[in-house]
Amino acid sequence: MLLDNDEVGLQSAIFFETPEEIFARVFSELKPRTPPPPVRVEFRKFANANSIIQWDEAGLRVRITDVLDGAPAQILEALAHILLSKLLRRTPPRSYAERYRRYLNRKEMRRSLELVKQARGRKFVSGPQGAVYNLEEIFEELNFRYFHGLMARPLLGWSRQRSQVMLGHYDPSHNAIILSRLLDSTGVVRLGVEYVLFHEMLHLRFPVDHRGARRCVHTPDFKQAEREFPQLKEAKELLKKICG
Ligand SMILES: [Zn+2]
């Protein structure tokens, strides 16, 4: 039994089925007399490993956590068996449930899910649009000006607290740049926000292996790149005043 399943999995890996094709095939295996309905599979930014399946006139609609986007075909196949069995009120073969559970239990998967929970759970900071400044807009400007537009945009947000101590930080585990909400104010000129964001973008550009301790490390390369910011001195003076 287990062997058979694994062979099916291997085949799907070889023929590169799309997630939609996997769900349609499993549907046919479970309900051979019913032509498979059209299938739509979406990977969504859920805060957990939940997946949802619905069957209506439009067909089958499957929503899967994006943590599983790019998972091996065997894993999506196992998930298809689990979800479709549930939908058809059957018990999924234990081997599939096992395979899926084992995959989710792998160390890196557990870590991804933990990070996603942190980032998308209630604790996360706001999005890029503040009351005054839009970080996405400023990011793209700086990206164009100083990085040839080549930097992939990380998550951008405002902290909940109006911190004076930490005006900004780059969090590599979430790939996020967070600016202190203190800066999202009409009392702060745009140059100040631009400089803090630029500084954090340089942290993204010059990554440092922190090995546990979270420190702000400015290598010579970092410092040299920072000097490309034309109003560096003015910006620093300005921020000193804000943090009084
Ligand atoms: Zn720094």
PDB file of C-alpha atoms and ligand atoms in Angstrom:
ATOM      1  CA  MET A   1       0.000   0.000   0.000  1.00  0.00           C
ATOM      2  CA  LEU A   2       2.636   2.470   1.029  1.00  0.00           C
ATOM      3  CA  LEU A   3       4.734   1.433  -1.933  1.00  0.00           C
ATOM      4  CA  ASP A   4       1.893   1.991  -4.354  1.00  0.00           C
ATOM      5  CA  ASN A   5       1.306   5.461  -3.040  1.00  0.00           C
ATOM      6  CA  ASP A   6       4.930   6.324  -3.252  1.00  0.00           C
ATOM      7  CA  GLU A   7       5.029   5.212  -6.848  1.00  0.00           C
ATOM      8  CA  VAL A   8       2.123   7.443  -7.706  1.00  0.00           C
ATOM      9  CA  GLY A   9       3.967  10.278  -6.012  1.00  0.00           C
ATOM     10  CA  LEU A  10       7.110   9.589  -7.937  1.00  0.00           C
ATOM     11  CA  GLN A  11       5.227   9.597 -11.200  1.00  0.00           C
ATOM     12  CA  SER A  12       3.662  12.948 -10.498  1.00  0.00           C
ATOM     13  CA  ALA A  13       7.081  14.349  -9.746  1.00  0.00           C
ATOM     14  CA  ILE A  14       8.375  13.098 -13.047  1.00  0.00           C
ATOM     15  CA  PHE A  15       5.520  14.456 -15.117  1.00  0.00           C
ATOM     16  CA  PHE A  16       5.430  17.843 -13.382  1.00  0.00           C
ATOM     17  CA  GLU A  17       1.736  18.026 -12.713  1.00  0.00           C
ATOM     18  CA  THR A  18       0.433  21.427 -11.720  1.00  0.00           C
ATOM     19  CA  PRO A  19      -1.318  21.602  -8.331  1.00  0.00           C
ATOM     20  CA  GLU A  20      -4.630  21.802 -10.241  1.00  0.00           C
ATOM     21  CA  GLU A  21      -3.801  18.627 -12.150  1.00  0.00           C
ATOM     22  CA  ILE A  22      -2.875  16.837  -8.948  1.00  0.00           C
ATOM     23  CA  PHE A  23      -6.213  17.696  -7.345  1.00  0.00           C
ATOM     24  CA  ALA A  24      -8.126  16.717 -10.508  1.00  0.00           C
ATOM     25  CA  ARG A  25      -6.304  13.362 -10.682  1.00  0.00           C
ATOM     26  CA  VAL A  26      -6.889  12.551  -7.028  1.00  0.00           C
ATOM     27  CA  PHE A  27     -10.530  13.505  -7.471  1.00  0.00           C
ATOM     28  CA  SER A  28     -10.812  10.978 -10.317  1.00  0.00           C
ATOM     29  CA  GLU A  29      -9.150   8.340  -8.172  1.00  0.00           C
ATOM     30  CA  LEU A  30     -11.670   8.898  -5.401  1.00  0.00           C
ATOM     31  CA  LYS A  31     -14.739   9.376  -7.601  1.00  0.00           C
ATOM     32  CA  PRO A  32     -13.948   7.609 -10.883  1.00  0.00           C
ATOM     33  CA  ARG A  33     -17.504   7.926 -12.276  1.00  0.00           C
ATOM     34  CA  THR A  34     -17.769  11.663 -11.828  1.00  0.00           C
ATOM     35  CA  PRO A  35     -15.882  13.826 -14.323  1.00  0.00           C
ATOM     36  CA  PRO A  36     -13.586  16.048 -12.297  1.00  0.00           C
ATOM     37  CA  PRO A  37     -14.880  19.608 -11.905  1.00  0.00           C
ATOM     38  CA  PRO A  38     -12.628  22.517 -12.868  1.00  0.00           C
ATOM     39  CA  VAL A  39     -10.040  23.049 -10.165  1.00  0.00           C
ATOM     40  CA  ARG A  40      -8.620  26.289  -8.893  1.00  0.00           C
ATOM     41  CA  VAL A  41      -5.706  26.167  -6.454  1.00  0.00           C
ATOM     42  CA  GLU A  42      -4.497  29.317  -4.737  1.00  0.00           C
ATOM     43  CA  PHE A  43      -1.635  29.727  -2.325  1.00  0.00           C
ATOM     44  CA  ARG A  44      -2.679  32.237   0.288  1.00  0.00           C
ATOM     45  CA  LYS A  45      -0.941  34.107   3.047  1.00  0.00           C
ATOM     46  CA  PHE A  46      -2.579  32.283   5.929  1.00  0.00           C
ATOM     47  CA  ALA A  47      -1.184  32.690   9.431  1.00  0.00           C
ATOM     48  CA  ASN A  48      -1.176  28.888   9.917  1.00  0.00           C
ATOM     49  CA  ALA A  49      -0.985  25.628   8.006  1.00  0.00           C
ATOM     50  CA  ASN A  50      -4.730  25.443   7.369  1.00  0.00           C
ATOM     51  CA  SER A  51      -6.024  24.611   3.935  1.00  0.00           C
ATOM     52  CA  ILE A  52      -9.570  25.042   2.695  1.00  0.00           C
ATOM     53  CA  ILE A  53     -11.482  23.199  -0.026  1.00  0.00           C
ATOM     54  CA  GLN A  54     -14.873  24.136  -1.435  1.00  0.00           C
ATOM     55  CA  TRP A  55     -16.992  22.557  -4.140  1.00  0.00           C
ATOM     56  CA  ASP A  56     -19.724  24.574  -5.819  1.00  0.00           C
ATOM     57  CA  GLU A  57     -21.080  25.262  -9.323  1.00  0.00           C
ATOM     58  CA  ALA A  58     -17.816  26.954 -10.286  1.00  0.00           C
ATOM     59  CA  GLY A  59     -15.864  23.835  -9.414  1.00  0.00           C
ATOM     60  CA  LEU A  60     -13.331  22.960  -6.791  1.00  0.00           C
ATOM     61  CA  ARG A  61     -11.636  25.853  -5.043  1.00  0.00           C
ATOM     62  CA  VAL A  62      -8.609  25.004  -2.956  1.00  0.00           C
ATOM     63  CA  ARG A  63      -6.769  27.495  -0.788  1.00  0.00           C
ATOM     64  CA  ILE A  64      -3.445  26.390   0.640  1.00  0.00           C
ATOM     65  CA  THR A  65      -0.993  28.212   2.869  1.00  0.00           C
ATOM     66  CA  ASP A  66       1.754  29.772   0.769  1.00  0.00           C
ATOM     67  CA  VAL A  67       4.298  28.081   3.013  1.00  0.00           C
ATOM     68  CA  LEU A  68       3.506  25.002   0.909  1.00  0.00           C
ATOM     69  CA  ASP A  69       3.952  26.859  -2.362  1.00  0.00           C
ATOM     70  CA  GLY A  70       6.746  24.942  -4.051  1.00  0.00           C
ATOM     71  CA  ALA A  71       6.334  21.865  -1.838  1.00  0.00           C
ATOM     72  CA  PRO A  72       7.149  18.563  -3.626  1.00  0.00           C
ATOM     73  CA  ALA A  73       4.346  17.083  -5.750  1.00  0.00           C
ATOM     74  CA  GLN A  74       4.102  14.131  -3.340  1.00  0.00           C
ATOM     75  CA  ILE A  75       3.179  16.490  -0.526  1.00  0.00           C
ATOM     76  CA  LEU A  76       0.512  18.307  -2.545  1.00  0.00           C
ATOM     77  CA  GLU A  77      -0.794  14.910  -3.603  1.00  0.00           C
ATOM     78  CA  ALA A  78      -1.032  13.815   0.019  1.00  0.00           C
ATOM     79  CA  LEU A  79      -2.819  17.076   0.850  1.00  0.00           C
ATOM     80  CA  ALA A  80      -5.189  16.531  -2.088  1.00  0.00           C
ATOM     81  CA  HIS A  81      -6.082  13.102  -0.665  1.00  0.00           C
ATOM     82  CA  ILE A  82      -6.654  14.561   2.787  1.00  0.00           C
ATOM     83  CA  LEU A  83      -8.788  17.506   1.632  1.00  0.00           C
ATOM     84  CA  LEU A  84     -10.792  15.625  -0.999  1.00  0.00           C
ATOM     85  CA  SER A  85     -11.449  12.718   1.371  1.00  0.00           C
ATOM     86  CA  LYS A  86     -12.763  15.186   3.918  1.00  0.00           C
ATOM     87  CA  LEU A  87     -14.929  16.839   1.293  1.00  0.00           C
ATOM     88  CA  LEU A  88     -16.334  13.465   0.185  1.00  0.00           C
ATOM     89  CA  ARG A  89     -16.754  12.360   3.795  1.00  0.00           C
ATOM     90  CA  ARG A  90     -14.251   9.587   3.612  1.00  0.00           C
ATOM     91  CA  THR A  91     -11.239   8.685   5.682  1.00  0.00           C
ATOM     92  CA  PRO A  92      -8.012   9.502   3.867  1.00  0.00           C
ATOM     93  CA  PRO A  93      -5.550   6.607   3.573  1.00  0.00           C
ATOM     94  CA  ARG A  94      -3.268   6.733   6.547  1.00  0.00           C
ATOM     95  CA  SER A  95      -0.122   6.759   4.407  1.00  0.00           C
ATOM     96  CA  TYR A  96      -1.068  10.142   2.917  1.00  0.00           C
ATOM     97  CA  ALA A  97      -1.928  11.671   6.263  1.00  0.00           C
ATOM     98  CA  GLU A  98       1.426  10.368   7.563  1.00  0.00           C
ATOM     99  CA  ARG A  99       3.364  11.748   4.625  1.00  0.00           C
ATOM    100  CA  TYR A 100       1.777  15.170   4.983  1.00  0.00           C
ATOM    101  CA  ARG A 101       2.237  15.257   8.756  1.00  0.00           C
ATOM    102  CA  ARG A 102       5.883  14.222   8.463  1.00  0.00           C
ATOM    103  CA  TYR A 103       6.560  17.001   5.997  1.00  0.00           C
ATOM    104  CA  LEU A 104       4.970  19.679   8.178  1.00  0.00           C
ATOM    105  CA  ASN A 105       6.958  18.383  11.114  1.00  0.00           C
ATOM    106  CA  ARG A 106      10.285  18.865   9.439  1.00  0.00           C
ATOM    107  CA  LYS A 107      12.452  21.380  11.229  1.00  0.00           C
ATOM    108  CA  GLU A 108      12.544  23.949   8.454  1.00  0.00           C
ATOM    109  CA  MET A 109       8.803  23.704   7.882  1.00  0.00           C
ATOM    110  CA  ARG A 110       8.108  24.169  11.559  1.00  0.00           C
ATOM    111  CA  ARG A 111      10.357  27.197  11.477  1.00  0.00           C
ATOM    112  CA  SER A 112       8.661  28.679   8.387  1.00  0.00           C
ATOM    113  CA  LEU A 113       5.265  28.213   9.968  1.00  0.00           C
ATOM    114  CA  GLU A 114       6.466  29.781  13.187  1.00  0.00           C
ATOM    115  CA  LEU A 115       7.799  32.809  11.305  1.00  0.00           C
ATOM    116  CA  VAL A 116       4.624  33.153   9.287  1.00  0.00           C
ATOM    117  CA  LYS A 117       2.608  33.027  12.462  1.00  0.00           C
ATOM    118  CA  GLN A 118       4.751  35.740  13.991  1.00  0.00           C
ATOM    119  CA  ALA A 119       4.597  37.925  10.919  1.00  0.00           C
ATOM    120  CA  ARG A 120       0.905  37.482  10.140  1.00  0.00           C
ATOM    121  CA  GLY A 121      -0.495  36.942  13.557  1.00  0.00           C
ATOM    122  CA  ARG A 122      -1.954  39.749  15.587  1.00  0.00           C
ATOM    123  CA  LYS A 123       1.440  40.938  16.776  1.00  0.00           C
ATOM    124  CA  PHE A 124       2.641  42.242  13.467  1.00  0.00           C
ATOM    125  CA  VAL A 125       3.112  45.936  12.795  1.00  0.00           C
ATOM    126  CA  SER A 126       1.056  47.943  10.347  1.00  0.00           C
ATOM    127  CA  GLY A 127       1.582  47.985   6.600  1.00  0.00           C
ATOM    128  CA  PRO A 128       3.633  50.569   4.660  1.00  0.00           C
ATOM    129  CA  GLN A 129       0.979  53.293   4.564  1.00  0.00           C
ATOM    130  CA  GLY A 130       1.308  55.524   7.582  1.00  0.00           C
ATOM    131  CA  ALA A 131      -0.695  58.590   8.531  1.00  0.00           C
ATOM    132  CA  VAL A 132       1.768  60.840   6.687  1.00  0.00           C
ATOM    133  CA  TYR A 133       4.312  58.742   4.825  1.00  0.00           C
ATOM    134  CA  ASN A 134       4.015  55.724   2.571  1.00  0.00           C
ATOM    135  CA  LEU A 135       7.086  53.539   3.009  1.00  0.00           C
ATOM    136  CA  GLU A 136       6.507  51.654  -0.219  1.00  0.00           C
ATOM    137  CA  GLU A 137       6.604  54.880  -2.186  1.00  0.00           C
ATOM    138  CA  ILE A 138       9.777  56.079  -0.470  1.00  0.00           C
ATOM    139  CA  PHE A 139      11.360  52.642  -0.793  1.00  0.00           C
ATOM    140  CA  GLU A 140      10.831  52.619  -4.554  1.00  0.00           C
ATOM    141  CA  GLU A 141      12.297  56.101  -4.892  1.00  0.00           C
ATOM    142  CA  LEU A 142      15.397  55.163  -2.914  1.00  0.00           C
ATOM    143  CA  ASN A 143      15.630  51.861  -4.750  1.00  0.00           C
ATOM    144  CA  PHE A 144      15.660  53.707  -8.046  1.00  0.00           C
ATOM    145  CA  ARG A 145      18.090  56.388  -6.862  1.00  0.00           C
ATOM    146  CA  TYR A 146      20.674  54.283  -5.041  1.00  0.00           C
ATOM    147  CA  PHE A 147      20.171  50.618  -5.986  1.00  0.00           C
ATOM    148  CA  HIS A 148      19.405  50.833  -9.715  1.00  0.00           C
ATOM    149  CA  GLY A 149      15.898  49.685  -8.840  1.00  0.00           C
ATOM    150  CA  LEU A 150      17.281  46.209  -8.229  1.00  0.00           C
ATOM    151  CA  MET A 151      16.462  45.673  -4.576  1.00  0.00           C
ATOM    152  CA  ALA A 152      13.596  43.276  -3.954  1.00  0.00           C
ATOM    153  CA  ARG A 153      11.105  44.974  -1.723  1.00  0.00           C
ATOM    154  CA  PRO A 154      10.950  43.511   1.791  1.00  0.00           C
ATOM    155  CA  LEU A 155       7.934  43.822   4.066  1.00  0.00           C
ATOM    156  CA  LEU A 156       7.673  47.453   5.136  1.00  0.00           C
ATOM    157  CA  GLY A 157       5.862  48.701   8.187  1.00  0.00           C
ATOM    158  CA  TRP A 158       5.594  51.084  11.072  1.00  0.00           C
ATOM    159  CA  SER A 159       6.242  49.984  14.622  1.00  0.00           C
ATOM    160  CA  ARG A 160       3.426  50.142  17.083  1.00  0.00           C
ATOM    161  CA  GLN A 161       5.437  52.098  19.627  1.00  0.00           C
ATOM    162  CA  ARG A 162       6.785  55.541  18.865  1.00  0.00           C
ATOM    163  CA  SER A 163      10.299  54.431  19.738  1.00  0.00           C
ATOM    164  CA  GLN A 164      12.989  57.083  20.121  1.00  0.00           C
ATOM    165  CA  VAL A 165      15.688  54.554  20.761  1.00  0.00           C
ATOM    166  CA  MET A 166      15.246  52.496  17.622  1.00  0.00           C
ATOM    167  CA  LEU A 167      14.200  54.612  14.680  1.00  0.00           C
ATOM    168  CA  GLY A 168      14.355  51.693  12.321  1.00  0.00           C
ATOM    169  CA  HIS A 169      15.507  48.132  12.025  1.00  0.00           C
ATOM    170  CA  TYR A 170      15.845  45.426   9.461  1.00  0.00           C
ATOM    171  CA  ASP A 171      14.595  42.057  10.629  1.00  0.00           C
ATOM    172  CA  PRO A 172      16.183  39.378   8.424  1.00  0.00           C
ATOM    173  CA  SER A 173      14.076  36.518   9.784  1.00  0.00           C
ATOM    174  CA  HIS A 174      10.927  38.250   8.557  1.00  0.00           C
ATOM    175  CA  ASN A 175      12.679  40.100   5.740  1.00  0.00           C
ATOM    176  CA  ALA A 176      11.053  43.231   7.044  1.00  0.00           C
ATOM    177  CA  ILE A 177      12.079  46.836   7.549  1.00  0.00           C
ATOM    178  CA  ILE A 178      10.270  48.475  10.408  1.00  0.00           C
ATOM    179  CA  LEU A 179      10.426  52.205  11.081  1.00  0.00           C
ATOM    180  CA  SER A 180       9.478  53.826  14.346  1.00  0.00           C
ATOM    181  CA  ARG A 181       6.021  55.339  14.220  1.00  0.00           C
ATOM    182  CA  LEU A 182       7.606  58.428  15.702  1.00  0.00           C
ATOM    183  CA  LEU A 183       8.781  59.286  12.174  1.00  0.00           C
ATOM    184  CA  ASP A 184       5.313  59.088  10.648  1.00  0.00           C
ATOM    185  CA  SER A 185       4.465  62.640  11.552  1.00  0.00           C
ATOM    186  CA  THR A 186       4.046  65.998   9.830  1.00  0.00           C
ATOM    187  CA  GLY A 187       6.636  67.260  12.319  1.00  0.00           C
ATOM    188  CA  VAL A 188       9.277  65.084  10.673  1.00  0.00           C
ATOM    189  CA  VAL A 189      10.532  66.179   7.263  1.00  0.00           C
ATOM    190  CA  ARG A 190      10.666  63.554   4.571  1.00  0.00           C
ATOM    191  CA  LEU A 191      14.456  63.601   4.486  1.00  0.00           C
ATOM    192  CA  GLY A 192      14.522  62.057   7.966  1.00  0.00           C
ATOM    193  CA  VAL A 193      12.282  59.171   6.923  1.00  0.00           C
ATOM    194  CA  GLU A 194      14.242  58.712   3.714  1.00  0.00           C
ATOM    195  CA  TYR A 195      17.525  58.489   5.551  1.00  0.00           C
ATOM    196  CA  VAL A 196      16.330  55.951   8.138  1.00  0.00           C
ATOM    197  CA  LEU A 197      14.806  53.788   5.417  1.00  0.00           C
ATOM    198  CA  PHE A 198      17.946  54.105   3.286  1.00  0.00           C
ATOM    199  CA  HIS A 199      20.069  53.036   6.262  1.00  0.00           C
ATOM    200  CA  GLU A 200      17.924  49.932   6.802  1.00  0.00           C
ATOM    201  CA  MET A 201      18.028  49.153   3.084  1.00  0.00           C
ATOM    202  CA  LEU A 202      21.816  49.115   3.384  1.00  0.00           C
ATOM    203  CA  HIS A 203      21.473  46.501   6.129  1.00  0.00           C
ATOM    204  CA  LEU A 204      19.545  44.417   3.639  1.00  0.00           C
ATOM    205  CA  ARG A 205      22.192  45.099   1.006  1.00  0.00           C
ATOM    206  CA  PHE A 206      25.103  44.208   3.314  1.00  0.00           C
ATOM    207  CA  PRO A 207      23.844  41.307   5.391  1.00  0.00           C
ATOM    208  CA  VAL A 208      25.740  40.298   8.499  1.00  0.00           C
ATOM    209  CA  ASP A 209      25.624  36.926  10.117  1.00  0.00           C
ATOM    210  CA  HIS A 210      24.386  37.868  13.553  1.00  0.00           C
ATOM    211  CA  ARG A 211      24.776  34.469  15.205  1.00  0.00           C
ATOM    212  CA  GLY A 212      22.111  35.036  17.776  1.00  0.00           C
ATOM    213  CA  ALA A 213      22.751  38.501  19.129  1.00  0.00           C
ATOM    214  CA  ARG A 214      20.887  41.180  17.253  1.00  0.00           C
ATOM    215  CA  ARG A 215      23.306  43.982  16.675  1.00  0.00           C
ATOM    216  CA  CYS A 216      23.562  46.838  14.242  1.00  0.00           C
ATOM    217  CA  VAL A 217      26.752  46.153  12.312  1.00  0.00           C
ATOM    218  CA  HIS A 218      28.219  48.759  10.006  1.00  0.00           C
ATOM    219  CA  THR A 219      31.042  47.353   7.933  1.00  0.00           C
ATOM    220  CA  PRO A 220      33.395  49.623   5.952  1.00  0.00           C
ATOM    221  CA  ASP A 221      31.421  48.756   2.794  1.00  0.00           C
ATOM    222  CA  PHE A 222      28.241  49.739   4.546  1.00  0.00           C
ATOM    223  CA  LYS A 223      29.678  53.053   5.655  1.00  0.00           C
ATOM    224  CA  GLN A 224      31.022  53.841   2.228  1.00  0.00           C
ATOM    225  CA  ALA A 225      27.642  53.141   0.630  1.00  0.00           C
ATOM    226  CA  GLU A 226      25.950  55.269   3.223  1.00  0.00           C
ATOM    227  CA  ARG A 227      28.064  58.251   2.219  1.00  0.00           C
ATOM    228  CA  GLU A 228      26.342  58.196  -1.170  1.00  0.00           C
ATOM    229  CA  PHE A 229      23.349  59.721   0.558  1.00  0.00           C
ATOM    230  CA  PRO A 230      23.899  63.401  -0.318  1.00  0.00           C
ATOM    231  CA  GLN A 231      22.305  64.977   2.749  1.00  0.00           C
ATOM    232  CA  LEU A 232      23.707  62.511   5.236  1.00  0.00           C
ATOM    233  CA  LYS A 233      24.876  65.092   7.745  1.00  0.00           C
ATOM    234  CA  GLU A 234      21.700  67.115   7.565  1.00  0.00           C
ATOM    235  CA  ALA A 235      19.593  63.994   8.023  1.00  0.00           C
ATOM    236  CA  LYS A 236      21.562  62.836  11.046  1.00  0.00           C
ATOM    237  CA  GLU A 237      21.281  66.268  12.683  1.00  0.00           C
ATOM    238  CA  LEU A 238      17.569  66.238  12.051  1.00  0.00           C
ATOM    239  CA  LEU A 239      17.102  62.854  13.675  1.00  0.00           C
ATOM    240  CA  LYS A 240      19.143  63.885  16.692  1.00  0.00           C
ATOM    241  CA  LYS A 241      16.651  66.684  17.241  1.00  0.00           C
ATOM    242  CA  ILE A 242      13.670  64.357  16.922  1.00  0.00           C
ATOM    243  CA  CYS A 243      15.088  62.010  19.489  1.00  0.00           C
ATOM    244  CA  GLY A 244      16.067  64.988  21.646  1.00  0.00           C
TER     245      GLY A 244
HETATM  246 ZN    ZN B   1      22.421  50.305  11.351  1.00  0.00          ZN
END
